[in-house]
Every structure is written in C-alpha cells, then in structure tokens.
Amino acid sequence: MTTLQQIDLRCPVCDTRFRSQAVVSTNSFGGKRTDFHERAAGTQPLPYLIHTCNRCGYSGAERDFTEEADVTPTLKEHVWNELAPVASTGMTGSEKYEAAAKVADWQSSEPRHVADLLLRAAWCCVDENDSEAERFFRRKAAWKFEEALASFDGVPREERAVLSYLVGELWRRVGDQKRAAMWFNTVADEVTDPQTQRWIMDAARQQRDCPREWFG
C-alpha cells in the first residue's frame, strides 16, 4: 500500500505556508503498463508527488518549495496570471502535474523534465477516467520528448533507445499508428548495448506488431 504523511511547505512565489500530503512509501504490485506507468496496490502515489500552493497555484515536487527554487519576476507573473485563478478551486492530480509542467517550462527547464511531468499528468488521467485529457497530455509529452531527442545533449546516449520506444508508445496510445511505427523502428538504431537492451528492442517490435497494455 501507499503510505502518506503531512508535510509543511512554504510557497516561494507568494510566501504562503500550507500543509500537503507526501508519499513515504509505495509499491508496484499493480503491475507496469507498456508506457512505463507503474501501478501500486491500493492508493496510487502519483497525485501526492506534486504539491500545489492553494493561494497562487505554484506547483512542483517537494524540492521546488525550498530555498533553491528558481523564482524570477517573470515566473511570478505567469503563476499569478495563469495558475492562481484555478488554484482556489482545488486541483486534480493531472491538473497539478500540468501546473508543474508550466512552471518548469517558465523556468526554462530541459524539455525532458517538462515531458516527464506531462506524461505523469496523462497517467493521472487514467485514474480520473478522463480519456480526452489523457490523449491531450500524451500528445504534449510526446512532442516534448521528441524535442529532447532532437537536441544534441537532451538525452544521454544510453537512454535514447528507451525514450524513442516511449515516444512510439505514446503515439500508439493516441491512435497515430504511422507515427508510432516510425518511432518503434528507430529503437534498434539507438541501442548502445544489444545484450542488455534486447528487452527494449523486443518491446518496440511487440508494440508495433501486436501491442499489449501491460509488461510481463
């Protein structure tokens, strides 16, 4: 099961102090989907890995509420204009990740970091039974991962095969089979160690030819 605890946070944008729930421990007994979405038995931990200030809407992981947070005047302006209007109504897990992705984008974070947040927003949508929003976030995540892969040093060489597979799987799950196949076909060319990375080549072939929803 997932264990939660209350933590005290201070918002670096508006200086509001508030309490939030954080994950102490979890499990992966619920299995892993072919887009790497690990499922826990019992309460799903994802919504509790991102925190949101209920006054201004600033969102991020616990470390984003420390003194090291990168808060510029421009970021503050974006947060007050775009996130504050929806913060007071309470946010779902996917909305918290979307807000965190916007904050990361405004901070000029690496595309891969923004993509990871958008992917987790899509995963939250699965539990929220919102298939339209799920497709929306999968597409946005795929575009950001593509941006990371297109940059010279956006993705370490040894991780490019796995990320190329993930982009293919994201497009497959939104129904763009042609684009999915194109990405699945690039996986073998990105492999750096055929012995240890055979699993990702096999997964790409599987999802291209006879897709499954779960690993294992």
JSON list of C-alpha atoms in Angstrom, two decimals:
[
{"chain": "A", "resi": 1, "resn": "MET", "atom": "CA", "xyz": [0.00, 0.00, 0.00]},
{"chain": "A", "resi": 2, "resn": "THR", "atom": "CA", "xyz": [0.99, 3.65, -0.35]},
{"chain": "A", "resi": 3, "resn": "THR", "atom": "CA", "xyz": [1.81, 5.42, 2.92]},
{"chain": "A", "resi": 4, "resn": "LEU", "atom": "CA", "xyz": [1.30, 9.19, 3.14]},
{"chain": "A", "resi": 5, "resn": "GLN", "atom": "CA", "xyz": [2.31, 11.82, 5.68]},
{"chain": "A", "resi": 6, "resn": "GLN", "atom": "CA", "xyz": [1.56, 15.51, 6.21]},
{"chain": "A", "resi": 7, "resn": "ILE", "atom": "CA", "xyz": [4.40, 17.93, 5.41]},
{"chain": "A", "resi": 8, "resn": "ASP", "atom": "CA", "xyz": [4.71, 21.70, 5.89]},
{"chain": "A", "resi": 9, "resn": "LEU", "atom": "CA", "xyz": [5.68, 23.76, 2.85]},
{"chain": "A", "resi": 10, "resn": "ARG", "atom": "CA", "xyz": [6.30, 27.43, 2.09]},
{"chain": "A", "resi": 11, "resn": "CYS", "atom": "CA", "xyz": [5.44, 28.74, -1.36]},
{"chain": "A", "resi": 12, "resn": "PRO", "atom": "CA", "xyz": [8.45, 30.54, -2.91]},
{"chain": "A", "resi": 13, "resn": "VAL", "atom": "CA", "xyz": [6.13, 32.69, -5.06]},
{"chain": "A", "resi": 14, "resn": "CYS", "atom": "CA", "xyz": [3.63, 34.09, -2.54]},
{"chain": "A", "resi": 15, "resn": "ASP", "atom": "CA", "xyz": [5.22, 33.05, 0.78]},
{"chain": "A", "resi": 16, "resn": "THR", "atom": "CA", "xyz": [2.08, 31.18, 1.85]},
{"chain": "A", "resi": 17, "resn": "ARG", "atom": "CA", "xyz": [2.67, 28.36, 4.33]},
{"chain": "A", "resi": 18, "resn": "PHE", "atom": "CA", "xyz": [0.49, 25.31, 3.87]},
{"chain": "A", "resi": 19, "resn": "ARG", "atom": "CA", "xyz": [0.29, 21.59, 4.57]},
{"chain": "A", "resi": 20, "resn": "SER", "atom": "CA", "xyz": [0.37, 18.91, 1.91]},
{"chain": "A", "resi": 21, "resn": "GLN", "atom": "CA", "xyz": [0.41, 15.13, 1.77]},
{"chain": "A", "resi": 22, "resn": "ALA", "atom": "CA", "xyz": [3.61, 13.41, 0.65]},
{"chain": "A", "resi": 23, "resn": "VAL", "atom": "CA", "xyz": [4.46, 9.80, -0.16]},
{"chain": "A", "resi": 24, "resn": "VAL", "atom": "CA", "xyz": [6.51, 7.96, 2.47]},
{"chain": "A", "resi": 25, "resn": "SER", "atom": "CA", "xyz": [6.44, 4.57, 0.77]},
{"chain": "A", "resi": 26, "resn": "THR", "atom": "CA", "xyz": [4.63, 2.78, -2.04]},
{"chain": "A", "resi": 27, "resn": "ASN", "atom": "CA", "xyz": [4.74, -0.41, -4.10]},
{"chain": "A", "resi": 28, "resn": "SER", "atom": "CA", "xyz": [4.49, -1.59, -7.70]},
{"chain": "A", "resi": 29, "resn": "PHE", "atom": "CA", "xyz": [2.28, -4.62, -7.06]},
{"chain": "A", "resi": 30, "resn": "GLY", "atom": "CA", "xyz": [-0.31, -3.33, -9.53]},
{"chain": "A", "resi": 31, "resn": "GLY", "atom": "CA", "xyz": [1.99, -4.08, -12.47]},
{"chain": "A", "resi": 32, "resn": "LYS", "atom": "CA", "xyz": [3.54, -1.87, -15.15]},
{"chain": "A", "resi": 33, "resn": "ARG", "atom": "CA", "xyz": [1.85, -0.64, -18.31]},
{"chain": "A", "resi": 34, "resn": "THR", "atom": "CA", "xyz": [3.75, -0.59, -21.60]},
{"chain": "A", "resi": 35, "resn": "ASP", "atom": "CA", "xyz": [4.17, 3.20, -21.26]},
{"chain": "A", "resi": 36, "resn": "PHE", "atom": "CA", "xyz": [6.13, 2.56, -18.01]},
{"chain": "A", "resi": 37, "resn": "HIS", "atom": "CA", "xyz": [3.21, 3.57, -15.78]},
{"chain": "A", "resi": 38, "resn": "GLU", "atom": "CA", "xyz": [3.78, 1.59, -12.58]},
{"chain": "A", "resi": 39, "resn": "ARG", "atom": "CA", "xyz": [0.64, 0.78, -10.67]},
{"chain": "A", "resi": 40, "resn": "ALA", "atom": "CA", "xyz": [0.51, 0.45, -6.90]},
{"chain": "A", "resi": 41, "resn": "ALA", "atom": "CA", "xyz": [-1.84, -1.80, -5.00]},
{"chain": "A", "resi": 42, "resn": "GLY", "atom": "CA", "xyz": [-4.24, 0.47, -3.11]},
{"chain": "A", "resi": 43, "resn": "THR", "atom": "CA", "xyz": [-3.83, 4.25, -3.22]},
{"chain": "A", "resi": 44, "resn": "GLN", "atom": "CA", "xyz": [-1.94, 5.49, -6.28]},
{"chain": "A", "resi": 45, "resn": "PRO", "atom": "CA", "xyz": [1.02, 7.69, -5.24]},
{"chain": "A", "resi": 46, "resn": "LEU", "atom": "CA", "xyz": [1.28, 9.95, -8.30]},
{"chain": "A", "resi": 47, "resn": "PRO", "atom": "CA", "xyz": [-1.04, 12.78, -7.17]},
{"chain": "A", "resi": 48, "resn": "TYR", "atom": "CA", "xyz": [0.92, 13.12, -3.92]},
{"chain": "A", "resi": 49, "resn": "LEU", "atom": "CA", "xyz": [4.35, 13.52, -5.55]},
{"chain": "A", "resi": 50, "resn": "ILE", "atom": "CA", "xyz": [3.48, 17.05, -6.71]},
{"chain": "A", "resi": 51, "resn": "HIS", "atom": "CA", "xyz": [2.37, 19.84, -4.37]},
{"chain": "A", "resi": 52, "resn": "THR", "atom": "CA", "xyz": [0.34, 22.93, -5.19]},
{"chain": "A", "resi": 53, "resn": "CYS", "atom": "CA", "xyz": [0.03, 26.21, -3.33]},
{"chain": "A", "resi": 54, "resn": "ASN", "atom": "CA", "xyz": [-3.69, 26.76, -2.81]},
{"chain": "A", "resi": 55, "resn": "ARG", "atom": "CA", "xyz": [-3.26, 30.53, -2.98]},
{"chain": "A", "resi": 56, "resn": "CYS", "atom": "CA", "xyz": [-1.25, 31.18, -6.16]},
{"chain": "A", "resi": 57, "resn": "GLY", "atom": "CA", "xyz": [-1.15, 27.73, -7.80]},
{"chain": "A", "resi": 58, "resn": "TYR", "atom": "CA", "xyz": [2.65, 27.37, -7.92]},
{"chain": "A", "resi": 59, "resn": "SER", "atom": "CA", "xyz": [3.29, 23.62, -8.29]},
{"chain": "A", "resi": 60, "resn": "GLY", "atom": "CA", "xyz": [6.22, 21.25, -8.11]},
{"chain": "A", "resi": 61, "resn": "ALA", "atom": "CA", "xyz": [7.96, 18.47, -6.21]},
{"chain": "A", "resi": 62, "resn": "GLU", "atom": "CA", "xyz": [8.93, 18.96, -2.56]},
{"chain": "A", "resi": 63, "resn": "ARG", "atom": "CA", "xyz": [12.37, 20.28, -3.57]},
{"chain": "A", "resi": 64, "resn": "ASP", "atom": "CA", "xyz": [10.67, 23.05, -5.59]},
{"chain": "A", "resi": 65, "resn": "PHE", "atom": "CA", "xyz": [9.43, 24.53, -2.30]},
{"chain": "A", "resi": 66, "resn": "THR", "atom": "CA", "xyz": [12.92, 25.00, -0.84]},
{"chain": "A", "resi": 67, "resn": "GLU", "atom": "CA", "xyz": [15.28, 27.98, -0.87]},
{"chain": "A", "resi": 68, "resn": "GLU", "atom": "CA", "xyz": [16.84, 26.65, -4.08]},
{"chain": "A", "resi": 69, "resn": "ALA", "atom": "CA", "xyz": [13.64, 27.17, -6.10]},
{"chain": "A", "resi": 70, "resn": "ASP", "atom": "CA", "xyz": [14.26, 29.26, -9.23]},
{"chain": "A", "resi": 71, "resn": "VAL", "atom": "CA", "xyz": [11.70, 32.06, -8.84]},
{"chain": "A", "resi": 72, "resn": "THR", "atom": "CA", "xyz": [12.05, 35.04, -11.15]},
{"chain": "A", "resi": 73, "resn": "PRO", "atom": "CA", "xyz": [9.72, 38.05, -11.55]},
{"chain": "A", "resi": 74, "resn": "THR", "atom": "CA", "xyz": [8.59, 36.61, -14.89]},
{"chain": "A", "resi": 75, "resn": "LEU", "atom": "CA", "xyz": [7.73, 33.28, -13.28]},
{"chain": "A", "resi": 76, "resn": "LYS", "atom": "CA", "xyz": [5.74, 35.03, -10.56]},
{"chain": "A", "resi": 77, "resn": "GLU", "atom": "CA", "xyz": [3.78, 36.96, -13.18]},
{"chain": "A", "resi": 78, "resn": "HIS", "atom": "CA", "xyz": [2.94, 33.77, -15.09]},
{"chain": "A", "resi": 79, "resn": "VAL", "atom": "CA", "xyz": [1.87, 31.97, -11.91]},
{"chain": "A", "resi": 80, "resn": "TRP", "atom": "CA", "xyz": [-0.42, 34.78, -10.73]},
{"chain": "A", "resi": 81, "resn": "ASN", "atom": "CA", "xyz": [-1.95, 35.26, -14.19]},
{"chain": "A", "resi": 82, "resn": "GLU", "atom": "CA", "xyz": [-2.41, 31.63, -15.23]},
{"chain": "A", "resi": 83, "resn": "LEU", "atom": "CA", "xyz": [-2.39, 29.37, -12.17]},
{"chain": "A", "resi": 84, "resn": "ALA", "atom": "CA", "xyz": [-3.88, 31.47, -9.37]},
{"chain": "A", "resi": 85, "resn": "PRO", "atom": "CA", "xyz": [-7.37, 31.67, -10.97]},
{"chain": "A", "resi": 86, "resn": "VAL", "atom": "CA", "xyz": [-7.78, 27.88, -10.79]},
{"chain": "A", "resi": 87, "resn": "ALA", "atom": "CA", "xyz": [-5.81, 27.13, -7.62]},
{"chain": "A", "resi": 88, "resn": "SER", "atom": "CA", "xyz": [-8.52, 28.03, -5.11]},
{"chain": "A", "resi": 89, "resn": "THR", "atom": "CA", "xyz": [-10.98, 25.52, -6.59]},
{"chain": "A", "resi": 90, "resn": "GLY", "atom": "CA", "xyz": [-8.67, 22.58, -5.87]},
{"chain": "A", "resi": 91, "resn": "MET", "atom": "CA", "xyz": [-6.75, 20.63, -8.47]},
{"chain": "A", "resi": 92, "resn": "THR", "atom": "CA", "xyz": [-6.88, 17.00, -9.59]},
{"chain": "A", "resi": 93, "resn": "GLY", "atom": "CA", "xyz": [-3.65, 15.04, -9.89]},
{"chain": "A", "resi": 94, "resn": "SER", "atom": "CA", "xyz": [-3.43, 15.69, -13.64]},
{"chain": "A", "resi": 95, "resn": "GLU", "atom": "CA", "xyz": [-4.04, 19.41, -13.15]},
{"chain": "A", "resi": 96, "resn": "LYS", "atom": "CA", "xyz": [-1.25, 19.57, -10.54]},
{"chain": "A", "resi": 97, "resn": "TYR", "atom": "CA", "xyz": [1.18, 17.94, -12.98]},
{"chain": "A", "resi": 98, "resn": "GLU", "atom": "CA", "xyz": [0.04, 20.26, -15.78]},
{"chain": "A", "resi": 99, "resn": "ALA", "atom": "CA", "xyz": [0.69, 23.26, -13.49]},
{"chain": "A", "resi": 100, "resn": "ALA", "atom": "CA", "xyz": [4.11, 21.85, -12.53]},
{"chain": "A", "resi": 101, "resn": "ALA", "atom": "CA", "xyz": [4.94, 21.37, -16.24]},
{"chain": "A", "resi": 102, "resn": "LYS", "atom": "CA", "xyz": [4.01, 25.00, -16.92]},
{"chain": "A", "resi": 103, "resn": "VAL", "atom": "CA", "xyz": [6.20, 26.17, -14.02]},
{"chain": "A", "resi": 104, "resn": "ALA", "atom": "CA", "xyz": [9.10, 24.05, -15.33]},
{"chain": "A", "resi": 105, "resn": "ASP", "atom": "CA", "xyz": [8.61, 25.50, -18.81]},
{"chain": "A", "resi": 106, "resn": "TRP", "atom": "CA", "xyz": [8.60, 29.06, -17.44]},
{"chain": "A", "resi": 107, "resn": "GLN", "atom": "CA", "xyz": [11.83, 28.22, -15.62]},
{"chain": "A", "resi": 108, "resn": "SER", "atom": "CA", "xyz": [13.35, 27.12, -18.96]},
{"chain": "A", "resi": 109, "resn": "SER", "atom": "CA", "xyz": [13.80, 23.56, -17.68]},
{"chain": "A", "resi": 110, "resn": "GLU", "atom": "CA", "xyz": [15.05, 20.84, -20.00]},
{"chain": "A", "resi": 111, "resn": "PRO", "atom": "CA", "xyz": [12.35, 19.54, -22.40]},
{"chain": "A", "resi": 112, "resn": "ARG", "atom": "CA", "xyz": [12.73, 16.05, -20.98]},
{"chain": "A", "resi": 113, "resn": "HIS", "atom": "CA", "xyz": [11.82, 17.24, -17.47]},
{"chain": "A", "resi": 114, "resn": "VAL", "atom": "CA", "xyz": [8.73, 19.01, -18.79]},
{"chain": "A", "resi": 115, "resn": "ALA", "atom": "CA", "xyz": [7.84, 15.89, -20.81]},
{"chain": "A", "resi": 116, "resn": "ASP", "atom": "CA", "xyz": [8.10, 13.68, -17.72]},
{"chain": "A", "resi": 117, "resn": "LEU", "atom": "CA", "xyz": [5.60, 15.90, -15.89]},
{"chain": "A", "resi": 118, "resn": "LEU", "atom": "CA", "xyz": [3.18, 15.86, -18.84]},
{"chain": "A", "resi": 119, "resn": "LEU", "atom": "CA", "xyz": [3.47, 12.07, -19.05]},
{"chain": "A", "resi": 120, "resn": "ARG", "atom": "CA", "xyz": [2.55, 11.78, -15.39]},
{"chain": "A", "resi": 121, "resn": "ALA", "atom": "CA", "xyz": [-0.41, 14.09, -16.00]},
{"chain": "A", "resi": 122, "resn": "ALA", "atom": "CA", "xyz": [-1.59, 11.55, -18.60]},
{"chain": "A", "resi": 123, "resn": "TRP", "atom": "CA", "xyz": [-1.11, 8.71, -16.13]},
{"chain": "A", "resi": 124, "resn": "CYS", "atom": "CA", "xyz": [-3.24, 10.56, -13.57]},
{"chain": "A", "resi": 125, "resn": "CYS", "atom": "CA", "xyz": [-5.97, 10.96, -16.21]},
{"chain": "A", "resi": 126, "resn": "VAL", "atom": "CA", "xyz": [-6.21, 7.16, -16.43]},
{"chain": "A", "resi": 127, "resn": "ASP", "atom": "CA", "xyz": [-7.28, 7.06, -12.77]},
{"chain": "A", "resi": 128, "resn": "GLU", "atom": "CA", "xyz": [-9.52, 10.09, -13.30]},
{"chain": "A", "resi": 129, "resn": "ASN", "atom": "CA", "xyz": [-11.29, 8.32, -16.20]},
{"chain": "A", "resi": 130, "resn": "ASP", "atom": "CA", "xyz": [-10.70, 11.32, -18.44]},
{"chain": "A", "resi": 131, "resn": "SER", "atom": "CA", "xyz": [-9.68, 9.79, -21.78]},
{"chain": "A", "resi": 132, "resn": "GLU", "atom": "CA", "xyz": [-9.81, 13.09, -23.69]},
{"chain": "A", "resi": 133, "resn": "ALA", "atom": "CA", "xyz": [-7.39, 14.80, -21.28]},
{"chain": "A", "resi": 134, "resn": "GLU", "atom": "CA", "xyz": [-5.23, 11.67, -21.26]},
{"chain": "A", "resi": 135, "resn": "ARG", "atom": "CA", "xyz": [-4.79, 11.88, -25.06]},
{"chain": "A", "resi": 136, "resn": "PHE", "atom": "CA", "xyz": [-4.11, 15.62, -24.79]},
{"chain": "A", "resi": 137, "resn": "PHE", "atom": "CA", "xyz": [-1.28, 15.11, -22.28]},
{"chain": "A", "resi": 138, "resn": "ARG", "atom": "CA", "xyz": [0.15, 12.10, -24.16]},
{"chain": "A", "resi": 139, "resn": "ARG", "atom": "CA", "xyz": [0.49, 14.20, -27.30]},
{"chain": "A", "resi": 140, "resn": "LYS", "atom": "CA", "xyz": [2.11, 17.10, -25.42]},
{"chain": "A", "resi": 141, "resn": "ALA", "atom": "CA", "xyz": [4.50, 14.69, -23.68]},
{"chain": "A", "resi": 142, "resn": "ALA", "atom": "CA", "xyz": [5.43, 13.04, -26.98]},
{"chain": "A", "resi": 143, "resn": "TRP", "atom": "CA", "xyz": [6.24, 16.41, -28.56]},
{"chain": "A", "resi": 144, "resn": "LYS", "atom": "CA", "xyz": [8.43, 17.39, -25.61]},
{"chain": "A", "resi": 145, "resn": "PHE", "atom": "CA", "xyz": [10.25, 14.04, -25.62]},
{"chain": "A", "resi": 146, "resn": "GLU", "atom": "CA", "xyz": [10.81, 14.48, -29.37]},
{"chain": "A", "resi": 147, "resn": "GLU", "atom": "CA", "xyz": [12.25, 17.93, -28.66]},
{"chain": "A", "resi": 148, "resn": "ALA", "atom": "CA", "xyz": [14.63, 16.41, -26.10]},
{"chain": "A", "resi": 149, "resn": "LEU", "atom": "CA", "xyz": [15.74, 13.69, -28.53]},
{"chain": "A", "resi": 150, "resn": "ALA", "atom": "CA", "xyz": [16.30, 16.27, -31.28]},
{"chain": "A", "resi": 151, "resn": "SER", "atom": "CA", "xyz": [18.71, 18.33, -29.18]},
{"chain": "A", "resi": 152, "resn": "PHE", "atom": "CA", "xyz": [22.38, 17.35, -29.14]},
{"chain": "A", "resi": 153, "resn": "ASP", "atom": "CA", "xyz": [22.66, 16.64, -25.41]},
{"chain": "A", "resi": 154, "resn": "GLY", "atom": "CA", "xyz": [19.00, 16.48, -24.36]},
{"chain": "A", "resi": 155, "resn": "VAL", "atom": "CA", "xyz": [19.14, 12.72, -23.70]},
{"chain": "A", "resi": 156, "resn": "PRO", "atom": "CA", "xyz": [22.18, 10.62, -22.66]},
{"chain": "A", "resi": 157, "resn": "ARG", "atom": "CA", "xyz": [23.24, 8.27, -25.45]},
{"chain": "A", "resi": 158, "resn": "GLU", "atom": "CA", "xyz": [22.47, 5.13, -23.44]},
{"chain": "A", "resi": 159, "resn": "GLU", "atom": "CA", "xyz": [18.89, 6.29, -22.78]},
{"chain": "A", "resi": 160, "resn": "ARG", "atom": "CA", "xyz": [17.90, 7.23, -26.33]},
{"chain": "A", "resi": 161, "resn": "ALA", "atom": "CA", "xyz": [16.57, 3.76, -27.25]},
{"chain": "A", "resi": 162, "resn": "VAL", "atom": "CA", "xyz": [14.20, 3.62, -24.27]},
{"chain": "A", "resi": 163, "resn": "LEU", "atom": "CA", "xyz": [12.97, 7.17, -24.85]},
{"chain": "A", "resi": 164, "resn": "SER", "atom": "CA", "xyz": [12.44, 6.51, -28.57]},
{"chain": "A", "resi": 165, "resn": "TYR", "atom": "CA", "xyz": [10.35, 3.49, -27.63]},
{"chain": "A", "resi": 166, "resn": "LEU", "atom": "CA", "xyz": [8.32, 5.60, -25.19]},
{"chain": "A", "resi": 167, "resn": "VAL", "atom": "CA", "xyz": [7.57, 8.21, -27.86]},
{"chain": "A", "resi": 168, "resn": "GLY", "atom": "CA", "xyz": [6.35, 5.42, -30.13]},
{"chain": "A", "resi": 169, "resn": "GLU", "atom": "CA", "xyz": [4.15, 4.03, -27.37]},
{"chain": "A", "resi": 170, "resn": "LEU", "atom": "CA", "xyz": [2.68, 7.47, -26.64]},
{"chain": "A", "resi": 171, "resn": "TRP", "atom": "CA", "xyz": [1.72, 7.95, -30.28]},
{"chain": "A", "resi": 172, "resn": "ARG", "atom": "CA", "xyz": [0.30, 4.42, -30.42]},
{"chain": "A", "resi": 173, "resn": "ARG", "atom": "CA", "xyz": [-1.89, 5.15, -27.41]},
{"chain": "A", "resi": 174, "resn": "VAL", "atom": "CA", "xyz": [-3.34, 8.29, -29.01]},
{"chain": "A", "resi": 175, "resn": "GLY", "atom": "CA", "xyz": [-4.09, 6.36, -32.20]},
{"chain": "A", "resi": 176, "resn": "ASP", "atom": "CA", "xyz": [-1.36, 7.62, -34.57]},
{"chain": "A", "resi": 177, "resn": "GLN", "atom": "CA", "xyz": [-0.15, 4.21, -35.75]},
{"chain": "A", "resi": 178, "resn": "LYS", "atom": "CA", "xyz": [2.02, 5.56, -38.57]},
{"chain": "A", "resi": 179, "resn": "ARG", "atom": "CA", "xyz": [3.97, 7.88, -36.29]},
{"chain": "A", "resi": 180, "resn": "ALA", "atom": "CA", "xyz": [4.19, 5.17, -33.63]},
{"chain": "A", "resi": 181, "resn": "ALA", "atom": "CA", "xyz": [5.68, 2.67, -36.09]},
{"chain": "A", "resi": 182, "resn": "MET", "atom": "CA", "xyz": [8.23, 5.22, -37.26]},
{"chain": "A", "resi": 183, "resn": "TRP", "atom": "CA", "xyz": [9.49, 5.66, -33.69]},
{"chain": "A", "resi": 184, "resn": "PHE", "atom": "CA", "xyz": [9.41, 1.93, -32.88]},
{"chain": "A", "resi": 185, "resn": "ASN", "atom": "CA", "xyz": [11.54, 1.34, -35.98]},
{"chain": "A", "resi": 186, "resn": "THR", "atom": "CA", "xyz": [14.23, 3.77, -34.75]},
{"chain": "A", "resi": 187, "resn": "VAL", "atom": "CA", "xyz": [14.77, 1.93, -31.46]},
{"chain": "A", "resi": 188, "resn": "ALA", "atom": "CA", "xyz": [17.22, -0.66, -32.83]},
{"chain": "A", "resi": 189, "resn": "ASP", "atom": "CA", "xyz": [19.40, 2.11, -34.30]},
{"chain": "A", "resi": 190, "resn": "GLU", "atom": "CA", "xyz": [19.58, 3.85, -30.90]},
{"chain": "A", "resi": 191, "resn": "VAL", "atom": "CA", "xyz": [20.66, 0.76, -28.93]},
{"chain": "A", "resi": 192, "resn": "THR", "atom": "CA", "xyz": [24.18, 1.04, -27.47]},
{"chain": "A", "resi": 193, "resn": "ASP", "atom": "CA", "xyz": [24.41, -2.43, -25.88]},
{"chain": "A", "resi": 194, "resn": "PRO", "atom": "CA", "xyz": [22.39, -5.10, -27.76]},
{"chain": "A", "resi": 195, "resn": "GLN", "atom": "CA", "xyz": [22.79, -7.61, -24.95]},
{"chain": "A", "resi": 196, "resn": "THR", "atom": "CA", "xyz": [21.41, -5.56, -22.06]},
{"chain": "A", "resi": 197, "resn": "GLN", "atom": "CA", "xyz": [18.99, -3.60, -24.23]},
{"chain": "A", "resi": 198, "resn": "ARG", "atom": "CA", "xyz": [17.44, -6.52, -26.07]},
{"chain": "A", "resi": 199, "resn": "TRP", "atom": "CA", "xyz": [14.30, -6.10, -23.96]},
{"chain": "A", "resi": 200, "resn": "ILE", "atom": "CA", "xyz": [13.61, -2.65, -25.40]},
{"chain": "A", "resi": 201, "resn": "MET", "atom": "CA", "xyz": [14.09, -3.88, -28.97]},
{"chain": "A", "resi": 202, "resn": "ASP", "atom": "CA", "xyz": [11.68, -6.74, -28.24]},
{"chain": "A", "resi": 203, "resn": "ALA", "atom": "CA", "xyz": [9.19, -4.31, -26.66]},
{"chain": "A", "resi": 204, "resn": "ALA", "atom": "CA", "xyz": [9.32, -2.00, -29.69]},
{"chain": "A", "resi": 205, "resn": "ARG", "atom": "CA", "xyz": [8.68, -4.91, -32.05]},
{"chain": "A", "resi": 206, "resn": "GLN", "atom": "CA", "xyz": [5.85, -6.18, -29.84]},
{"chain": "A", "resi": 207, "resn": "GLN", "atom": "CA", "xyz": [4.10, -2.81, -29.61]},
{"chain": "A", "resi": 208, "resn": "ARG", "atom": "CA", "xyz": [4.49, -2.18, -33.34]},
{"chain": "A", "resi": 209, "resn": "ASP", "atom": "CA", "xyz": [3.18, -5.56, -34.48]},
{"chain": "A", "resi": 210, "resn": "CYS", "atom": "CA", "xyz": [0.92, -6.93, -31.72]},
{"chain": "A", "resi": 211, "resn": "PRO", "atom": "CA", "xyz": [0.59, -4.34, -28.93]},
{"chain": "A", "resi": 212, "resn": "ARG", "atom": "CA", "xyz": [-0.15, -5.15, -25.31]},
{"chain": "A", "resi": 213, "resn": "GLU", "atom": "CA", "xyz": [-1.27, -2.88, -22.50]},
{"chain": "A", "resi": 214, "resn": "TRP", "atom": "CA", "xyz": [0.97, -4.37, -19.81]},
{"chain": "A", "resi": 215, "resn": "PHE", "atom": "CA", "xyz": [4.52, -5.65, -19.47]},
{"chain": "A", "resi": 216, "resn": "GLY", "atom": "CA", "xyz": [5.01, -9.18, -18.19]}
]
